[in-house]
PDB file of C-alpha atoms in Angstrom:
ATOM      1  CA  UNK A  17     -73.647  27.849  61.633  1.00  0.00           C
ATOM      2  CA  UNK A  18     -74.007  28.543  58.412  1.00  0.00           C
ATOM      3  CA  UNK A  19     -70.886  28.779  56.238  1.00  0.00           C
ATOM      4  CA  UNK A  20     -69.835  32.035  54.257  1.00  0.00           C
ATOM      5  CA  UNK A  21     -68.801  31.636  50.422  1.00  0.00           C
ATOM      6  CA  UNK A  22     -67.295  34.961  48.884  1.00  0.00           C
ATOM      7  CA  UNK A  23     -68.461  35.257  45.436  1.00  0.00           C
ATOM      8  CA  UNK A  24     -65.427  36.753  43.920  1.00  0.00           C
ATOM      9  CA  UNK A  25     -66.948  38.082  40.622  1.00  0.00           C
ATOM     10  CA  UNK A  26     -66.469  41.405  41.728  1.00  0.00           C
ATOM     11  CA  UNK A  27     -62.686  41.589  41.435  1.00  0.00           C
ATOM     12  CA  UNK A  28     -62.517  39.968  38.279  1.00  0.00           C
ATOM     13  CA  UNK A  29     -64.736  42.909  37.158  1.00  0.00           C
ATOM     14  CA  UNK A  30     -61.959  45.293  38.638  1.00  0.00           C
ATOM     15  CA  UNK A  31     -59.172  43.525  37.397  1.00  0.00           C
ATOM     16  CA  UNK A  32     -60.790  43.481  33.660  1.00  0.00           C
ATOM     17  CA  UNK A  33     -60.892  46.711  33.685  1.00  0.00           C
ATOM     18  CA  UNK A  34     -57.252  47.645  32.868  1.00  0.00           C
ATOM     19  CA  UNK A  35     -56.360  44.396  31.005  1.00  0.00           C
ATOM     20  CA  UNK A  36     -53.713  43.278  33.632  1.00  0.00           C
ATOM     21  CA  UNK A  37     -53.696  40.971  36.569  1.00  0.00           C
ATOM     22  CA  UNK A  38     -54.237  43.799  39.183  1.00  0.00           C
ATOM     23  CA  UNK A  39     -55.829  42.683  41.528  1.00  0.00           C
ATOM     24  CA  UNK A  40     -55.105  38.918  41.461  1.00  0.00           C
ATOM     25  CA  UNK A  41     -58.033  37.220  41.566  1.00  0.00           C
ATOM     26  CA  UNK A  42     -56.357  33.817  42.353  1.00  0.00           C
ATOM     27  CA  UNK A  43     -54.339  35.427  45.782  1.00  0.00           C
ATOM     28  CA  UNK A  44     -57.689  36.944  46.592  1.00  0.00           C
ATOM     29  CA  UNK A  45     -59.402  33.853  46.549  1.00  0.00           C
ATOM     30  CA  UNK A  46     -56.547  32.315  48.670  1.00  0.00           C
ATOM     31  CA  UNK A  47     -56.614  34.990  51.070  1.00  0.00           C
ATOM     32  CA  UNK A  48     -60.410  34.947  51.357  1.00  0.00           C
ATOM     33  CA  UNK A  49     -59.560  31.214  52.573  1.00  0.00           C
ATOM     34  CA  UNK A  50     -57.015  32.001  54.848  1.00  0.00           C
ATOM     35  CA  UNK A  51     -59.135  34.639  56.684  1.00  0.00           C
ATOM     36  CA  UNK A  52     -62.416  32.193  57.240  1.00  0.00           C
ATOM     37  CA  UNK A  53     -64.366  32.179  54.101  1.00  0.00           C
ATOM     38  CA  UNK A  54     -65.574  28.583  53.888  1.00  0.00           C
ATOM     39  CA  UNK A  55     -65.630  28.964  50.006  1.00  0.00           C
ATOM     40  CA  UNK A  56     -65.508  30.587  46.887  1.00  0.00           C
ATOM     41  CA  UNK A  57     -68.401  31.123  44.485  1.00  0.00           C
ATOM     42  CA  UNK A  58     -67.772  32.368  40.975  1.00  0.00           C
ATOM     43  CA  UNK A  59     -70.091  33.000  38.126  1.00  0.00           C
ATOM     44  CA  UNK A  60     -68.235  32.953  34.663  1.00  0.00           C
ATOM     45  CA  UNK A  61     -70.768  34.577  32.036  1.00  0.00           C
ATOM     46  CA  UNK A  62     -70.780  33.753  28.326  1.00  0.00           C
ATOM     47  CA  UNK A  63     -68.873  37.304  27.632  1.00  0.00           C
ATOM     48  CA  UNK A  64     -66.213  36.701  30.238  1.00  0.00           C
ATOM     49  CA  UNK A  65     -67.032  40.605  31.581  1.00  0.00           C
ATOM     50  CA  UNK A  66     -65.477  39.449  34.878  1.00  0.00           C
ATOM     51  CA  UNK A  67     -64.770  35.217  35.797  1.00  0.00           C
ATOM     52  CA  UNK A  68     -62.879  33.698  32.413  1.00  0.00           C
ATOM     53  CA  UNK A  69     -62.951  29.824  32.137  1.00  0.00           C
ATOM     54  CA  UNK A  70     -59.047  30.296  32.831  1.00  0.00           C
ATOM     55  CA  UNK A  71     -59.767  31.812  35.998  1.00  0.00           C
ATOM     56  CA  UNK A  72     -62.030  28.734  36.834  1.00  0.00           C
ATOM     57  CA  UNK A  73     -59.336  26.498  36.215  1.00  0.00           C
ATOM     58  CA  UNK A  74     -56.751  28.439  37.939  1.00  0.00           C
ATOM     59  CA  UNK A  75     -58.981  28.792  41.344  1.00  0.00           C
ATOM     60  CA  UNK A  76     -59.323  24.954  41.053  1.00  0.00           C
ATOM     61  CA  UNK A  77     -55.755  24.430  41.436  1.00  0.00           C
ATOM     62  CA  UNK A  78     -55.928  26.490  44.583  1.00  0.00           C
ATOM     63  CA  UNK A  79     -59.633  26.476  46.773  1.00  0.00           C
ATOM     64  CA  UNK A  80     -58.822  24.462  49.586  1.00  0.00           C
ATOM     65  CA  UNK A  81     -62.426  24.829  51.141  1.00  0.00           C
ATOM     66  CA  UNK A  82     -65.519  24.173  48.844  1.00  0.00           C
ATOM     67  CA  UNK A  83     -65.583  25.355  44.780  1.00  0.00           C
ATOM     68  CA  UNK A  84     -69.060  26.638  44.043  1.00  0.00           C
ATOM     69  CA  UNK A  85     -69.337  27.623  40.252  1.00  0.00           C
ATOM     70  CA  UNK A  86     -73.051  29.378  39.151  1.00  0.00           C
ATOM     71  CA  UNK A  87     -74.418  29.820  36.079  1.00  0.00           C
ATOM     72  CA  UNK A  88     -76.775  28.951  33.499  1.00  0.00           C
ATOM     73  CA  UNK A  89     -76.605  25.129  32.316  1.00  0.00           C
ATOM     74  CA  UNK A  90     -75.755  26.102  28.674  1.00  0.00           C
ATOM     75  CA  UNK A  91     -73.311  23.186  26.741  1.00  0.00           C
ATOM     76  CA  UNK A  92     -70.718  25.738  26.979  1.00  0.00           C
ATOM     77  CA  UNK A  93     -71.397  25.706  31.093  1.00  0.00           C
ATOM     78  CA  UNK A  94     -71.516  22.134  31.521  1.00  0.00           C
ATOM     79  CA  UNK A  95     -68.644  21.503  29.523  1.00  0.00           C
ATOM     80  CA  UNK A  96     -66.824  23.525  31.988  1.00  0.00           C
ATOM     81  CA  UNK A  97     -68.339  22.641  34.991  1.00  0.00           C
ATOM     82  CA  UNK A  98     -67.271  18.375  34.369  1.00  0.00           C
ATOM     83  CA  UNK A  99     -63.864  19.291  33.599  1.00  0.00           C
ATOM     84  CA  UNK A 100     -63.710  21.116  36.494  1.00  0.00           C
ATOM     85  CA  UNK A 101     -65.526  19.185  39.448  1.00  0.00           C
ATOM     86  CA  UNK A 102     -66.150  21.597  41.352  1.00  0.00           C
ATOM     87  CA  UNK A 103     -68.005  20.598  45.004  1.00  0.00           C
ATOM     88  CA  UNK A 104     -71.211  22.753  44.144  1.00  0.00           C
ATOM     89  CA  UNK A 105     -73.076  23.630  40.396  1.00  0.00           C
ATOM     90  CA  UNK A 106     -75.845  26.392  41.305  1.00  0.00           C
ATOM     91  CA  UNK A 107     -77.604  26.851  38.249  1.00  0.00           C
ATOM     92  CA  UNK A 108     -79.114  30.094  37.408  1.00  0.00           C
ATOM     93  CA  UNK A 109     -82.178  30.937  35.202  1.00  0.00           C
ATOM     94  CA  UNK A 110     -79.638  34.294  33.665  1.00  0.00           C
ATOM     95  CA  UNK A 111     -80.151  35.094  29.843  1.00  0.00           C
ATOM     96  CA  UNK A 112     -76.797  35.913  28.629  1.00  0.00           C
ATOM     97  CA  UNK A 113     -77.008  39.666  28.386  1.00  0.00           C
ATOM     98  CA  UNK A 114     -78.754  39.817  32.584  1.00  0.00           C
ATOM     99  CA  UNK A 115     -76.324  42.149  34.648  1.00  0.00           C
ATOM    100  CA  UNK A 116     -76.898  39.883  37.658  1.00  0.00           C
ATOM    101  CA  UNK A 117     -79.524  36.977  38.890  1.00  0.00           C
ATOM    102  CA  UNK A 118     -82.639  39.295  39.156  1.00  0.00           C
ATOM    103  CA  UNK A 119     -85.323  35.808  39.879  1.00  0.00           C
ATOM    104  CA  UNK A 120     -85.360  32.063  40.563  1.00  0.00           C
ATOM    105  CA  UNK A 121     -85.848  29.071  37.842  1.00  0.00           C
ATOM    106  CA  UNK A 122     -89.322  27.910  36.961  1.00  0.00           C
ATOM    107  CA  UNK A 123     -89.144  24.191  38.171  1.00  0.00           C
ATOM    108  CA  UNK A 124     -92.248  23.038  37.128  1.00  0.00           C
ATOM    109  CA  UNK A 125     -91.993  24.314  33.302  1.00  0.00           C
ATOM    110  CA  UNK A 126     -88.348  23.445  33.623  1.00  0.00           C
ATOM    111  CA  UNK A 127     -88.660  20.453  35.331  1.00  0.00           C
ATOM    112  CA  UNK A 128     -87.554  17.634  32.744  1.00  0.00           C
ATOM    113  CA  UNK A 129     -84.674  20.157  31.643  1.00  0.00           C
ATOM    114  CA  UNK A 130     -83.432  20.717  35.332  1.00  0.00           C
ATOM    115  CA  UNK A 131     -84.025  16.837  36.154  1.00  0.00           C
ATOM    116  CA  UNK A 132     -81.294  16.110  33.266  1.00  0.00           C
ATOM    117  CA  UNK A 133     -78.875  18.359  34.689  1.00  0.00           C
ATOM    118  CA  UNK A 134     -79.253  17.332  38.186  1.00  0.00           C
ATOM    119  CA  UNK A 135     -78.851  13.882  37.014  1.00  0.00           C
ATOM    120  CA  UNK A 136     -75.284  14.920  34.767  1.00  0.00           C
ATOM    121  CA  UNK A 137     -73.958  16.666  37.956  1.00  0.00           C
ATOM    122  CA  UNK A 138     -74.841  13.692  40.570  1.00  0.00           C
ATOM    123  CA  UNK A 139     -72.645  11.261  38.102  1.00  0.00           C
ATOM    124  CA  UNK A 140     -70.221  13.252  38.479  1.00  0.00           C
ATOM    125  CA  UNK A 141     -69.773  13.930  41.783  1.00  0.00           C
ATOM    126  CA  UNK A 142     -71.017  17.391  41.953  1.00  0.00           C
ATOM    127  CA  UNK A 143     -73.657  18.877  44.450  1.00  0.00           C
ATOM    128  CA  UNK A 144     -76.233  20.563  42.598  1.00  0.00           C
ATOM    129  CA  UNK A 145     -78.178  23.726  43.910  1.00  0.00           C
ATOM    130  CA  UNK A 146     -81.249  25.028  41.976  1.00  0.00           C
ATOM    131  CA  UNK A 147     -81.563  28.968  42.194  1.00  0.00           C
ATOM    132  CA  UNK A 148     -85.481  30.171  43.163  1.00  0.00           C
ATOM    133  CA  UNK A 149     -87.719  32.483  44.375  1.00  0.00           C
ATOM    134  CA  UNK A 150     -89.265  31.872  47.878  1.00  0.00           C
ATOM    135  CA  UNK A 151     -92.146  29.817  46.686  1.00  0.00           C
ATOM    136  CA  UNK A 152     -92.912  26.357  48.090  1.00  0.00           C
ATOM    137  CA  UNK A 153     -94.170  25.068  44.811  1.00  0.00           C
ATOM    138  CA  UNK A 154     -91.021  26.103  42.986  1.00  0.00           C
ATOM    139  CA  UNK A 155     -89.067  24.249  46.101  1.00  0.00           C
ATOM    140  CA  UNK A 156     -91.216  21.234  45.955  1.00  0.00           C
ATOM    141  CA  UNK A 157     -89.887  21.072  42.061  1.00  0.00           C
ATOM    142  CA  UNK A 158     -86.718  21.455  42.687  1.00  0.00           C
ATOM    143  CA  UNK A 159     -86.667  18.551  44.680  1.00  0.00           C
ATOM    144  CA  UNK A 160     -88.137  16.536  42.564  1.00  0.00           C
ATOM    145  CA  UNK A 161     -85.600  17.480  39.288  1.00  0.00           C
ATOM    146  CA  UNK A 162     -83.061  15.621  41.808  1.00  0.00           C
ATOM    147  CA  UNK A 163     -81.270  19.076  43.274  1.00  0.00           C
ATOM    148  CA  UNK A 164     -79.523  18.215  46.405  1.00  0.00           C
ATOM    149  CA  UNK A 165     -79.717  21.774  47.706  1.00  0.00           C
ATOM    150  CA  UNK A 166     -82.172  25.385  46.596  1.00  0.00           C
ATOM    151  CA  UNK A 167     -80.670  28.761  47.417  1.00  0.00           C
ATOM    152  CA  UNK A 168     -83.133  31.250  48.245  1.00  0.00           C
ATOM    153  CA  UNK A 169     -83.066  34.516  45.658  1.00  0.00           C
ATOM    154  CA  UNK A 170     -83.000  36.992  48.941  1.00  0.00           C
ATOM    155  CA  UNK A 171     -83.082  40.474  47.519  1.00  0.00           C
ATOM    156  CA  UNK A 172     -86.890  41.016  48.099  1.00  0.00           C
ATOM    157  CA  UNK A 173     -86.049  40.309  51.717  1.00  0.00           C
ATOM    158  CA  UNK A 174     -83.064  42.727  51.383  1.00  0.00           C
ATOM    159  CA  UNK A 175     -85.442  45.345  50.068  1.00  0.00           C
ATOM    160  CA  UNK A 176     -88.278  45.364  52.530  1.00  0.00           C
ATOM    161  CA  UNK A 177     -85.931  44.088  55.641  1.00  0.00           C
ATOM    162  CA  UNK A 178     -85.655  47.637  57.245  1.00  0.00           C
ATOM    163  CA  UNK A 179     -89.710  48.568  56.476  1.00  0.00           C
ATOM    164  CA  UNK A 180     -90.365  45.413  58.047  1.00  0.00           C
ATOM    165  CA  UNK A 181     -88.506  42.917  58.580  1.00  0.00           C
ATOM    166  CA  UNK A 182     -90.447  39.960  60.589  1.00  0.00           C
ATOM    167  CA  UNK A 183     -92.773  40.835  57.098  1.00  0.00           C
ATOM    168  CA  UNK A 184     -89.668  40.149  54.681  1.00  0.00           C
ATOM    169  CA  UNK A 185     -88.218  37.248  56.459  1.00  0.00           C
ATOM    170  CA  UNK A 186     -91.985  35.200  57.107  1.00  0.00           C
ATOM    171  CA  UNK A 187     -92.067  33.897  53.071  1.00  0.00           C
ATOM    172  CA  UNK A 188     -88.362  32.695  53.211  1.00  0.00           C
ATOM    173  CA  UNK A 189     -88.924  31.102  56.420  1.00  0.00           C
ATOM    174  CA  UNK A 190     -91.976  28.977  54.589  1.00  0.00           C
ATOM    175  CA  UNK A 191     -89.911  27.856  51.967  1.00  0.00           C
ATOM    176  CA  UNK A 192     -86.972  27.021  53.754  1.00  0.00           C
ATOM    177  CA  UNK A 193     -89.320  24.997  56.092  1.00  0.00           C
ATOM    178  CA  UNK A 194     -90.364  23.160  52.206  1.00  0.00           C
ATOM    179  CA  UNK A 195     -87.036  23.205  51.384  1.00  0.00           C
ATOM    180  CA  UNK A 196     -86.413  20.600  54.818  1.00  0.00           C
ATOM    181  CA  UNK A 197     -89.487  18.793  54.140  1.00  0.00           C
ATOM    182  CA  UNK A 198     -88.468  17.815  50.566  1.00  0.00           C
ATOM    183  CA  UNK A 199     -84.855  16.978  52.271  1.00  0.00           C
ATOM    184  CA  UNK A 200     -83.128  19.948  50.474  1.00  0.00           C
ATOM    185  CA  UNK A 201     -80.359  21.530  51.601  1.00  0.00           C
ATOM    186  CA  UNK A 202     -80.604  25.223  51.817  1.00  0.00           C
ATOM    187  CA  UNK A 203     -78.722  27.661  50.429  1.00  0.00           C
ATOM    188  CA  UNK A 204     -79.297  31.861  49.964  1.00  0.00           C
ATOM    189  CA  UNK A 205     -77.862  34.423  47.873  1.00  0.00           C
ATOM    190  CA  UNK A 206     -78.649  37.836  47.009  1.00  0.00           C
ATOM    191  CA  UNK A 207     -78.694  41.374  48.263  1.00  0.00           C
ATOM    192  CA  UNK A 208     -77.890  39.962  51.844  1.00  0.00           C
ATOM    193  CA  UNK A 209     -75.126  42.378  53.804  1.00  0.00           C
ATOM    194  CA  UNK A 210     -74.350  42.955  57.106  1.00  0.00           C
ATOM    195  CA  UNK A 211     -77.427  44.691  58.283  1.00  0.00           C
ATOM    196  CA  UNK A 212     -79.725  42.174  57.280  1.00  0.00           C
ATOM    197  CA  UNK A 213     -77.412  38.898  57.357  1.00  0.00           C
ATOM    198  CA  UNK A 214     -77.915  38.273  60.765  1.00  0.00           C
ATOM    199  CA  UNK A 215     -81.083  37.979  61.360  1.00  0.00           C
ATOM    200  CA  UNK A 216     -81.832  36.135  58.389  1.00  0.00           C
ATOM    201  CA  UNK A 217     -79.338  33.225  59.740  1.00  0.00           C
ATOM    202  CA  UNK A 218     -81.658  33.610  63.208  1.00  0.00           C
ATOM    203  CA  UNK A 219     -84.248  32.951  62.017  1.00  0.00           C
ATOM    204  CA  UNK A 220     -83.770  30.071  59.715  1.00  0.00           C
ATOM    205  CA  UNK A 221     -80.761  28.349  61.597  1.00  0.00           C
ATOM    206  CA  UNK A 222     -80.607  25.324  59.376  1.00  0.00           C
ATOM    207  CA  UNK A 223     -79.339  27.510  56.586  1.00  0.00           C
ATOM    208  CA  UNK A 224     -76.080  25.693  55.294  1.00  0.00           C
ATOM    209  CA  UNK A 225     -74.643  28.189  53.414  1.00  0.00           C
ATOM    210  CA  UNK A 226     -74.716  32.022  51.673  1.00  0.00           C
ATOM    211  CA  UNK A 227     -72.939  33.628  48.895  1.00  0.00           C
ATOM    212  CA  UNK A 228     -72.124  36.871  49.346  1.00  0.00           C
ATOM    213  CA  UNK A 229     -69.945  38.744  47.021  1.00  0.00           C
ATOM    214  CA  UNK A 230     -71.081  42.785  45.896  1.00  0.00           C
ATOM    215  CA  UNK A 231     -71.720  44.011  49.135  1.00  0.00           C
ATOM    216  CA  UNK A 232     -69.109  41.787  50.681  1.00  0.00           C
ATOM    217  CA  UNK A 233     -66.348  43.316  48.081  1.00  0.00           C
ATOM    218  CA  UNK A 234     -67.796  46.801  48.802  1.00  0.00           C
ATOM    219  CA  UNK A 235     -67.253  46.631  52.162  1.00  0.00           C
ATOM    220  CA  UNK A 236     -64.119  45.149  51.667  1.00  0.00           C
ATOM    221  CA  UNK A 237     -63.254  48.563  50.039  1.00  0.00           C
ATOM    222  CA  UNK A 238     -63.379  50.598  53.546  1.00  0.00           C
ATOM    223  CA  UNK A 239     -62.941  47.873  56.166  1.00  0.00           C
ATOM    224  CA  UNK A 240     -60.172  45.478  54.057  1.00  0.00           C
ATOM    225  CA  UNK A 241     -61.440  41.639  52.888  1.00  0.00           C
ATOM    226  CA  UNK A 242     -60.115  40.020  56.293  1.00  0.00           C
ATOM    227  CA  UNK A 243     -61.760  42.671  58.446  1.00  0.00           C
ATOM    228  CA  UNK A 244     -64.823  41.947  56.245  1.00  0.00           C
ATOM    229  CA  UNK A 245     -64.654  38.352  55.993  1.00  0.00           C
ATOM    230  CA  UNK A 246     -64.777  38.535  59.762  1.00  0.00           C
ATOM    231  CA  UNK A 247     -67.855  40.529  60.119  1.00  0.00           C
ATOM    232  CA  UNK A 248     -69.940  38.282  57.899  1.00  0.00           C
ATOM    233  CA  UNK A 249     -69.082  35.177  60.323  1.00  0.00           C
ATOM    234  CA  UNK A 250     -69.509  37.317  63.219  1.00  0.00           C
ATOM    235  CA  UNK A 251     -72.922  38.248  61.960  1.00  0.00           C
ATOM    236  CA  UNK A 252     -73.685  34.249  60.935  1.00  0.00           C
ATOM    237  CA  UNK A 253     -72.902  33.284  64.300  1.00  0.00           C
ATOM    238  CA  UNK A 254     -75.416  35.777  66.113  1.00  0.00           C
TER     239      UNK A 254
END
């Protein structure tokens, strides 16, 4: 099955907005462990509008399962990111000023820049999972900058999965099929909820893992995080 990592950016962005520690986002993170999450995923952006580099260092102290940490591979980022160790490095294409991922890295015109990274993270320890668009060529790439794993940018499956959804799923299913070829692990991230979860993890069962964290939080809001938390394994298991 694949395994469930809450992206926890969400109540950093809620607890920055009144300047407090309300909610905690350490406790949450414990508590999203204690209820079944098999990880925490956190994206600290250059203006600190929700993850700090404190909170990184705090949730280090305390993630018992596996530490994913996104972003874009500025010196600021990577800097972090080896003091840190953290199990898993996604790195993100994001300009600073982006409200959220909105499309994968271009391997091939970023392929001696990626391949440097990849390389930094490996001597240290660190997985390394390259951020793209369902393309094979992009995937083929990846693997050879030296990425261990590719998540899959999902929202244009999220957005044409209930118009069509053996349509939305078919060019995800050819690049995770690349994605095992090259002997990548495979990751996915994006838009994915519990309508469409399910049947994404159906119908590419060697999916190792998914980040999940806006529509995970929201639902959180009506059905409470370990209610929630249980729901996404529930629909990773079917």
């Amino acid at each position: 099955m694949a395994r469930l990592s809450v992206n926890i950016n969400k109540v950093a962005t809620l607890r920055n907005a009144r300047g407090e520690n309300v909610p905690d986002v350490v406790k949450f993170a414990v508590d999203c462990q204690k209820f079944g999450a098999q990880g925490i995923t956190v994206h600290p952006r250059p203006d600190r509008r929700h993850i700090t580099h404190e909170d990184v260092f705090a949730l280090k102290k305390v993630i018992t399962t596996e530490f994913n940490i996104e972003g874009y591979p500025s010196q600021e980022f990577m800097d972090l990111v080896l003091k840190v160790k953290p199990e898993q490095v996604t790195l993100v294409p994001d300009p600073p000023a982006v409200l959220t991922s909105n499309t994968g890295w271009d391997t091939t015109g970023n392929l001696s820049f990626l391949s440097e990274i990849c390389t930094t993270l490996k001597d240290n320890g660190i997985r390394s999972s390259i951020f793209v668009n369902p393309q094979p060529d992009k995937i083929a790439n990846a693997a050879k900058a030296g990425a261990d794993r590719v998540e899959l940018y999902t929202k244009p499956y999220a957005f044409i999965f209930h118009r069509d959804r053996e349509f939305a799923v078919a060019p995800f299913i050819e690049a995770a099929t690349m994605a095992k070829e090259c002997g990548l692990g495979l990751n996915a991230g994006h838009d994915l909820n519990l309508d469409n979860l399910g049947y994404f993890a159906e119908m590419i069962p060697w999916l190792d893992e998914v980040s999940i964290g806006h529509a995970l939080i929201s639902d959180a809001l009506y059905l409470g995080i370990e209610t929630t938390i249980h729901k996404y394994l529930e629909a990773l298991r079917k």
